Coordinates of C-alpha atoms in Angstrom, one line a residue:
X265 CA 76.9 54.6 77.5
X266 CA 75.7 55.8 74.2
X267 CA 71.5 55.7 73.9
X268 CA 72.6 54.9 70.0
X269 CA 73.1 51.3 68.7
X270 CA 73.3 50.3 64.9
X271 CA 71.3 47.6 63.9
X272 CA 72.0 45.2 61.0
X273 CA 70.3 43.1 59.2
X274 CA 72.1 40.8 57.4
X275 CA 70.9 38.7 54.5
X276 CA 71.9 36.5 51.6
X277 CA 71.2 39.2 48.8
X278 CA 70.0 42.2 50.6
X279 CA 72.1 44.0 53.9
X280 CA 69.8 46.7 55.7
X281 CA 71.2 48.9 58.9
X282 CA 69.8 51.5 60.8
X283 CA 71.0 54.1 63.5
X284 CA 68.5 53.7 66.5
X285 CA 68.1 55.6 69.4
X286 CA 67.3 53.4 72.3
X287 CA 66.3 56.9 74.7
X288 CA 63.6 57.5 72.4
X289 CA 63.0 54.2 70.4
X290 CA 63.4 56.1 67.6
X291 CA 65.1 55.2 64.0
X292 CA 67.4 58.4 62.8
X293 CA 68.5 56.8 59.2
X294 CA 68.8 53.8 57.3
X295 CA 69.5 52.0 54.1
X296 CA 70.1 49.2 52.1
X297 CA 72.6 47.5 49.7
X298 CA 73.5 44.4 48.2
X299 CA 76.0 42.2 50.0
X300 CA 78.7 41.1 47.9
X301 CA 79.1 37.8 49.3
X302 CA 76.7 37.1 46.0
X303 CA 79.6 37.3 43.8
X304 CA 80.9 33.9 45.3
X305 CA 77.5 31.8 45.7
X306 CA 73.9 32.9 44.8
X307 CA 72.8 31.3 48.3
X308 CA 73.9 30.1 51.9
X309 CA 74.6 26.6 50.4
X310 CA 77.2 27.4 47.5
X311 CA 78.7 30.0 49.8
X312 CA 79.2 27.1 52.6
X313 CA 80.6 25.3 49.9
X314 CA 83.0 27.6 49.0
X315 CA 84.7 28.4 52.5
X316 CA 84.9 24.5 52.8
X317 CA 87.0 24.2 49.9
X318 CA 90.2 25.6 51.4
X319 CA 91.9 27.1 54.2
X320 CA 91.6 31.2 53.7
X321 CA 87.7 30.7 52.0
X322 CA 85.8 31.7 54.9
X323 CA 88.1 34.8 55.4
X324 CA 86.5 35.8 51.7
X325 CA 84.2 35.7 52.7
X326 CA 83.5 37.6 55.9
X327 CA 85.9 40.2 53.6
X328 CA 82.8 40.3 50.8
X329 CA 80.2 40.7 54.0
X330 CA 82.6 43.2 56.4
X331 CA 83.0 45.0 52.4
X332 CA 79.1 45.3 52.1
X333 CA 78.8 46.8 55.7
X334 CA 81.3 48.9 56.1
X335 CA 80.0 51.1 52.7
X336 CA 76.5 50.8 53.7
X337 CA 77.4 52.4 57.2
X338 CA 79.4 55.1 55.4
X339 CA 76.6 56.6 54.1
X340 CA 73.4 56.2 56.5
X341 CA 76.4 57.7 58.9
X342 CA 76.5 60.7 56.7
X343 CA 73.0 61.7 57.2
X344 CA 73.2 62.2 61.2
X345 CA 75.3 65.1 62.8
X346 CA 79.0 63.8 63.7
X347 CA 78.3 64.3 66.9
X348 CA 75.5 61.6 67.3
X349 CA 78.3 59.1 65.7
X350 CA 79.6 57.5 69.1
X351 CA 78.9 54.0 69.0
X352 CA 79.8 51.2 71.6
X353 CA 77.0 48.4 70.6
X354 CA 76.0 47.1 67.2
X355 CA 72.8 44.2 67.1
X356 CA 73.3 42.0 64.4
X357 CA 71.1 39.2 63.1
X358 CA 71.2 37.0 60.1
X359 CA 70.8 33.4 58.8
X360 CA 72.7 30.6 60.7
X361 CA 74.9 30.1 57.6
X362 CA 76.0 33.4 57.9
X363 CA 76.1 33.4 61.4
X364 CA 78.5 30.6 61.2
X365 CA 80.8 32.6 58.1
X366 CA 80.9 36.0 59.6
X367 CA 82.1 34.3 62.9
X368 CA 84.7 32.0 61.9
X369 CA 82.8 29.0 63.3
X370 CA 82.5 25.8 61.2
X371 CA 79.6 25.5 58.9
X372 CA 80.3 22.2 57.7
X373 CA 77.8 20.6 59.9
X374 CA 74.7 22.6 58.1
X375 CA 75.4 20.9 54.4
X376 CA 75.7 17.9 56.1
X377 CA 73.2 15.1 57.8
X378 CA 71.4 15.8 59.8
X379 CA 72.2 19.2 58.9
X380 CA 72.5 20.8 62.5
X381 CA 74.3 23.9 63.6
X382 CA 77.6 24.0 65.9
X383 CA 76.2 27.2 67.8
X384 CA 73.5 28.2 68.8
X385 CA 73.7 31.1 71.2
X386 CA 74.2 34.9 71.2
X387 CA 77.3 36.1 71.0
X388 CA 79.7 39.6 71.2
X389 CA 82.9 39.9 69.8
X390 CA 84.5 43.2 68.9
X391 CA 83.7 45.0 65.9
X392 CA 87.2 45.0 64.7
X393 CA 87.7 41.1 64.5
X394 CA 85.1 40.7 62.4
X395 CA 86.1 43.5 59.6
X396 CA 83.6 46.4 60.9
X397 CA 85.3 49.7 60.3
X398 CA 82.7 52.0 61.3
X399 CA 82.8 51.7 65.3
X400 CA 85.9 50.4 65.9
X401 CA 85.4 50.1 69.6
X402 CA 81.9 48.6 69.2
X403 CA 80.7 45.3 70.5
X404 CA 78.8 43.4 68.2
X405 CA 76.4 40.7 69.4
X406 CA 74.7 38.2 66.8
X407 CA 71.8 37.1 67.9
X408 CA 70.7 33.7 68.6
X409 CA 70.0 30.8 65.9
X410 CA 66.9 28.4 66.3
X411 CA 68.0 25.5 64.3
X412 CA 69.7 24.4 61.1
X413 CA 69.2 27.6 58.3
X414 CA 66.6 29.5 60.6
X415 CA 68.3 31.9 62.0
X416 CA 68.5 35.0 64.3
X417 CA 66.4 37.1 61.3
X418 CA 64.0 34.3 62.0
X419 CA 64.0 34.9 65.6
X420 CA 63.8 38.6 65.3
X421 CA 60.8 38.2 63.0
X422 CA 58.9 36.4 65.6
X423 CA 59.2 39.2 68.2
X424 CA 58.1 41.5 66.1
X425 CA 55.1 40.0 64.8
X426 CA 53.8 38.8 68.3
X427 CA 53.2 35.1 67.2
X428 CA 54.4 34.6 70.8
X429 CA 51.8 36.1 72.6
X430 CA 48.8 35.3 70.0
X431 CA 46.1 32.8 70.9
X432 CA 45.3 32.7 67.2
X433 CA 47.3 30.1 64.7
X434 CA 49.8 32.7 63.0
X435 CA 51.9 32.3 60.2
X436 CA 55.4 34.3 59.6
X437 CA 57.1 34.0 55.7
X438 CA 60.2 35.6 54.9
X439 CA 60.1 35.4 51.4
X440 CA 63.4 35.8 50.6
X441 CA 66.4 33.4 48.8
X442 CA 66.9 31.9 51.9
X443 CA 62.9 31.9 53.2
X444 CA 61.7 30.9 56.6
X445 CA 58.8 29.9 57.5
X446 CA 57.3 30.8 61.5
X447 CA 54.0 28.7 62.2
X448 CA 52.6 28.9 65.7
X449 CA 51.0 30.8 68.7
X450 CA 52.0 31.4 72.6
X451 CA 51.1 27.5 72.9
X452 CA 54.0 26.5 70.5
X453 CA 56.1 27.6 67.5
X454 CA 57.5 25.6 64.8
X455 CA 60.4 27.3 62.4
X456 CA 61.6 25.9 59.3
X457 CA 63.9 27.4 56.0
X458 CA 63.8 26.3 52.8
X459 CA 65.6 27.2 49.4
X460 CA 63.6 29.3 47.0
X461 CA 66.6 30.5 45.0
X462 CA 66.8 33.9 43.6
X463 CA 63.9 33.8 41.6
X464 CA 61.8 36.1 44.1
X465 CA 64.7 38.4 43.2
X466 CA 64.0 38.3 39.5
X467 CA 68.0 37.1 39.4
X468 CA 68.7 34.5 36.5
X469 CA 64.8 35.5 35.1
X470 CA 66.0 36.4 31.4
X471 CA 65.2 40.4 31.7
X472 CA 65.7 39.9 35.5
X473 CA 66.3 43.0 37.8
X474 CA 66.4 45.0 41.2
X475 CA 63.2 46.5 41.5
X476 CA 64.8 50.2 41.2
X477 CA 64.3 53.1 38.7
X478 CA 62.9 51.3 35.3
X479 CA 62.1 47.9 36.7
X480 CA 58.5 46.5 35.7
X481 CA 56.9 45.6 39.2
X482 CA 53.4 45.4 38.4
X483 CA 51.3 43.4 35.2
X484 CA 48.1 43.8 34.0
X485 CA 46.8 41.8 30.3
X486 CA 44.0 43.4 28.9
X487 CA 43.0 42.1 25.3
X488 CA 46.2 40.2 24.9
X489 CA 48.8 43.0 25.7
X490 CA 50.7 43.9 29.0
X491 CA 50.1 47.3 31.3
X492 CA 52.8 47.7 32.9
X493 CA 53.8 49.3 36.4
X494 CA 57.0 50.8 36.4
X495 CA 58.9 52.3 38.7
X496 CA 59.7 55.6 38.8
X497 CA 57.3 55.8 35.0
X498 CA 60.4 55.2 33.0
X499 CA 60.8 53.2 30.1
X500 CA 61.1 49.1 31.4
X501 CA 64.7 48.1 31.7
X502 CA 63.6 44.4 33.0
X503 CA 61.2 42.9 35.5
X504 CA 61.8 42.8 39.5
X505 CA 60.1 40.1 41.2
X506 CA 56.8 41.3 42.2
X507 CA 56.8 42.3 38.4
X508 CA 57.1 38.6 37.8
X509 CA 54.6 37.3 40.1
X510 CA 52.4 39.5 38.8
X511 CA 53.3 38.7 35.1
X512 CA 53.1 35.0 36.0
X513 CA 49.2 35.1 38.0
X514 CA 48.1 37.2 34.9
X515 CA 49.2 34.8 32.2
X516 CA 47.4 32.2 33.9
X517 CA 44.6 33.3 34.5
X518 CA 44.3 34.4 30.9
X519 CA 44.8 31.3 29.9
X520 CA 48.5 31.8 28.4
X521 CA 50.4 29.6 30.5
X522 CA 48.0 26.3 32.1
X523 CA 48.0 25.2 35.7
X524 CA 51.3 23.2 35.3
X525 CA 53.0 26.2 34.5
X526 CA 53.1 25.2 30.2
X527 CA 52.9 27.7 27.8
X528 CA 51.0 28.5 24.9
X529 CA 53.6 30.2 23.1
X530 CA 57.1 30.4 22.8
X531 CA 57.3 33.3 24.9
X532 CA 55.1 36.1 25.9
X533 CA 56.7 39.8 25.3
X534 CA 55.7 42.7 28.4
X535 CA 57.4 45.2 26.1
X536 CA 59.0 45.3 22.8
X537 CA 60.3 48.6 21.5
X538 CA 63.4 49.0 19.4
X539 CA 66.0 46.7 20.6
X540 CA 64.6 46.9 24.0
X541 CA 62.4 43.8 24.7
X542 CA 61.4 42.1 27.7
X543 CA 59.5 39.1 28.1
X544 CA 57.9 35.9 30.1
X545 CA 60.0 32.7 28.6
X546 CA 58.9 29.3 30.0
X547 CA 62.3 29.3 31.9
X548 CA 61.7 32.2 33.9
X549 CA 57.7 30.4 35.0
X550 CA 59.7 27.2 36.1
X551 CA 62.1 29.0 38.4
X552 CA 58.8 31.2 39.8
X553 CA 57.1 27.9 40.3
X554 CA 60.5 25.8 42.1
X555 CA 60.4 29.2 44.3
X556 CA 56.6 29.1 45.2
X557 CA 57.0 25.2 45.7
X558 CA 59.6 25.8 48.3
X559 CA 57.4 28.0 50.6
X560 CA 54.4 26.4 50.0
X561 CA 54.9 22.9 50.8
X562 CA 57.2 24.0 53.8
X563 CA 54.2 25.4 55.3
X564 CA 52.4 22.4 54.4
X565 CA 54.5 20.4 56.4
X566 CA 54.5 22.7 59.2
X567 CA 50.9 22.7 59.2
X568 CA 51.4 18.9 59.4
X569 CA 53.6 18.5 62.2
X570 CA 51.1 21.2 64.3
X571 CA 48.1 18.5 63.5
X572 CA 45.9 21.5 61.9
X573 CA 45.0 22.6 58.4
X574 CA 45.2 25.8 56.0
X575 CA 41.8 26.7 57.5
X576 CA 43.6 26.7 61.3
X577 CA 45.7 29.6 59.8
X578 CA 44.0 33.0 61.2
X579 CA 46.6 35.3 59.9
X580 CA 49.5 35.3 57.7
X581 CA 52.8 37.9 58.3
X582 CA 54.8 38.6 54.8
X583 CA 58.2 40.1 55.8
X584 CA 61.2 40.7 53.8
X585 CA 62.7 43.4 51.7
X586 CA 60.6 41.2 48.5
X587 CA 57.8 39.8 51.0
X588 CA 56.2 43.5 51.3
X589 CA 55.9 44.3 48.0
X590 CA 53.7 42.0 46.7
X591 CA 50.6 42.0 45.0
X592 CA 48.2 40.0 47.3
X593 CA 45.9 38.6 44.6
X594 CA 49.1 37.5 42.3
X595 CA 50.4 35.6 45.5
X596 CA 47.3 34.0 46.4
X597 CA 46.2 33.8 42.4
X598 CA 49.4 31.4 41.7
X599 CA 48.8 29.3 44.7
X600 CA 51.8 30.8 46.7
X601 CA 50.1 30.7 50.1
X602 CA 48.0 27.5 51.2
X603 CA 44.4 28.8 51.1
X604 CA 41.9 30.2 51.8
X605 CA 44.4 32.9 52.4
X606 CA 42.7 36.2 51.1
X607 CA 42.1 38.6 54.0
X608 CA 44.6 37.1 56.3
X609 CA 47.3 38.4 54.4
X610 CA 49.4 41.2 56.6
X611 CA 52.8 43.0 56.0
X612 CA 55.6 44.1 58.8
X613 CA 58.0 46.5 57.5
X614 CA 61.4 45.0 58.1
X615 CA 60.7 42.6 60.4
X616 CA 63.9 41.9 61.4
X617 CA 65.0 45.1 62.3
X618 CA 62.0 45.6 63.7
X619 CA 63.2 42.2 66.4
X620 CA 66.7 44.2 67.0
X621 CA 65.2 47.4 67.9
X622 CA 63.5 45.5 70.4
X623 CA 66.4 43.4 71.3
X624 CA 68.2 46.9 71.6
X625 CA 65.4 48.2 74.1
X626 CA 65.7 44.7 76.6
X627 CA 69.3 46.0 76.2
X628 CA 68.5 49.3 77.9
X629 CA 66.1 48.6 80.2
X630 CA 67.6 45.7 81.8
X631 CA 71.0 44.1 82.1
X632 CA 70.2 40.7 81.8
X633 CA 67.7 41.6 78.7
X634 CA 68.9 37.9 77.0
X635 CA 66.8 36.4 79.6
X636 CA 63.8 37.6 77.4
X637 CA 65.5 36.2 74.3
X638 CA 66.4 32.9 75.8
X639 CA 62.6 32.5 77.1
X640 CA 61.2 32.9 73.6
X641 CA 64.2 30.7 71.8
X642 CA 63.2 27.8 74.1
X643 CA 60.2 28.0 73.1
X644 CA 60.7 27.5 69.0
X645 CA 61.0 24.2 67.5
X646 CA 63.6 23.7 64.4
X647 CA 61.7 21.2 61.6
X648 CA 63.9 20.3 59.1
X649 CA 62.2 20.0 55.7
X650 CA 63.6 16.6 54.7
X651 CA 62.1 13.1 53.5
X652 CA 59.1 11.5 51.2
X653 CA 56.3 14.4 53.2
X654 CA 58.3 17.3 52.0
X655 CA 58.9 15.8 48.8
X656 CA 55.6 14.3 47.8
X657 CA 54.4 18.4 48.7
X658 CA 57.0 20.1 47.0
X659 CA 55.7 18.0 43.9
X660 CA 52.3 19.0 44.2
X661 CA 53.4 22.7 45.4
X662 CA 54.2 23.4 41.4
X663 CA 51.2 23.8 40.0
X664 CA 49.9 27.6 39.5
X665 CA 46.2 28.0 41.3

């Protein structure tokens, strides 16, 4: 048997893989790319939708994802030596709704009350019936959901950040489109998702954009105009979500935009030269706030079901190809995180591969490694975010401060 494995990490805008050498528990390349399952629904919901709406749907759909893959693996393969390119075991993880998709199972249950999932457990199949062309003799196992949209990323970020084994209340946010939320400590974990929508992703903010080579991810006012960060110290194309965040704690706390989230003016321009101009409308602050609402009352209600308070919190994980490049006094300036929250804030670099690596080491030490796994699932509890609680605090989530 190989000591390489492939780890994926499959999300609803961003896929990220990784060659990994379980001998050495080392990583020997990696990248990221968009998957293209976007082009059919911005989120797990529409893209449920559409596979329910006729018979070959779901088959799209896995297409779109196996699409995404398949060209990501092309070229992280193309940076190892052929010979280190014999593969029999790929670890996959990924959000129950995709879980469900990629495997052909029925995800009608999860857009439905009470919103449950039809399964729950790991599971292999072979690369090939699922549309992976680059280890065509590979098995790939998905690992296990917890419960209705938190899925095996979910799971994977709790083995990497500990939460397990802390004595300490811990908090785990995947800030993503699809974010979950990990509250707990080796007492008891409760997991929840809820829907931020794209807006973390700067996609459907009017000068929106992926925060690559000329997109604004960092805001400073000073006398009434913008500095701007930008990466690579181009000329601004548009604004990437940090960017956004940034934009959005500045403007309020120079009094340009009030705690609801109002405006003074129509608009507020980062950067105006020529034709090229990109600005701050009062649309692109409502989205932010629906986003920051989401998470924010979900950990509210977690905190609620745990009987304990902000103040319980003793340190708070950010994960997530967006969670890690925040600004942490623009998150904690807007009222993204209950507080007080400065210096509990902490990052973990791809958390979720970070979960399959070690996943892919239980794997190599031991042949029954899922005993480990199935130890730490029983011990998470799926809260829905439904009812008058989560309502009544997604309402008072949307002010800024």
């Amino acid at each position: 048997m190989t000591d390489l494995v492939i780890l994926l990490d499959i999300g609803t805008t961003t896929i990220s893989a990784e060659i990994f050498d379980t001998a050495r528990g080392l990583s020997l390349a990696g990248g990221a790319a968009l998957n293209l399952q976007h082009e059919i629904g911005e989120d797990v919901i529409s893209r449920i939708g559409f596979a329910l709406k006729g018979a070959d749907n779901i088959k799209i759909l896995q297409k779109k994802a196996a699409e995404s893959v398949n060209s990501l693996l092309r070229g992280i393969l193309s940076k190892i030596p052929a010979g280190n390119r014999d593969f029999n075991k790929v670890f996959c993880a990924c959000n129950s709704g995709i879980y469900h998709i990629l495997l052909g199972i029925d995800p009608s249950p999860l857009i439905t009350p009470p919103y449950r999932i039809r399964e729950k457990a790991e599971m292999t199949v072979s690369s090939e019936s699922i549309g992976f062309k680059f280890a065509k003799k590979a098995r790939v196992t998905f690992l296990p959901n917890i419960g209705g949209f938190v899925g095996s990323d979910a799971f994977c970020a709790a083995r990497a950040s500990g939460i397990y084994d802390s004595y300490d209340l811990i908090a785990v946010i995947d800030m993503g489109t699809n974010g979950e939320i990990l509250l707990g400590n080796s007492d008891k974990i409760l997991a929840s998702s809820t829907a931020a929508g794209p807006a973390f992703e700067a996609r459907h903010i009017k000068n929106g954009m992926p925060a690559i080579k000329g997109a604004i991810v960092g805001v400073k006012i000073v006398n009434g105009k913008a500095l701007l960060n930008v990466v690579g110290n181009t000329k601004p194309k548009g604004i990437a979500g940090s960017g956004l965040i940034e934009a959005c704690y500045r403007l309020y706390r120079g009094g340009f935009i009030d705690k609801s989230g109002k405006m003074r003016e129509k608009e507020f321009v980062l950067y105006g030269k020529g034709k090229n101009r990109i600005s701050i409308t009062q649309a692109d602050i409502r989205k932010l706030q629906f986003a920051k609402a989401a998470i924010l009352s979900g950990i509210k209600v977690l905190l609620s079901r745990y009987n304990a308070i902000s103040r319980d919190i003793k340190e708070i994980f950010l994960t997530g190809s967006f969670g890690t490049g925040l600004d942490i006094e623009s998150i904690v300036g807007i009222g993204l995180l209950p507080g007080p929250a400065t210096g509990k804030i902490n990052y973990i670099q791809n958390a979720v591969l970070g979960g399959l690596r070690l996943r892919a080491m239980d794997e190599k030490a031991n042949a029954n490694a899922n005993t480990k796994t199935l130890a730490l699932l029983g011990r998470i509890r799926h809260v829905p975010l439904l009812g008058r609680r989560f309502e009544k605090e997604y309402i008072r989530s949307l002010s800024f401060g």
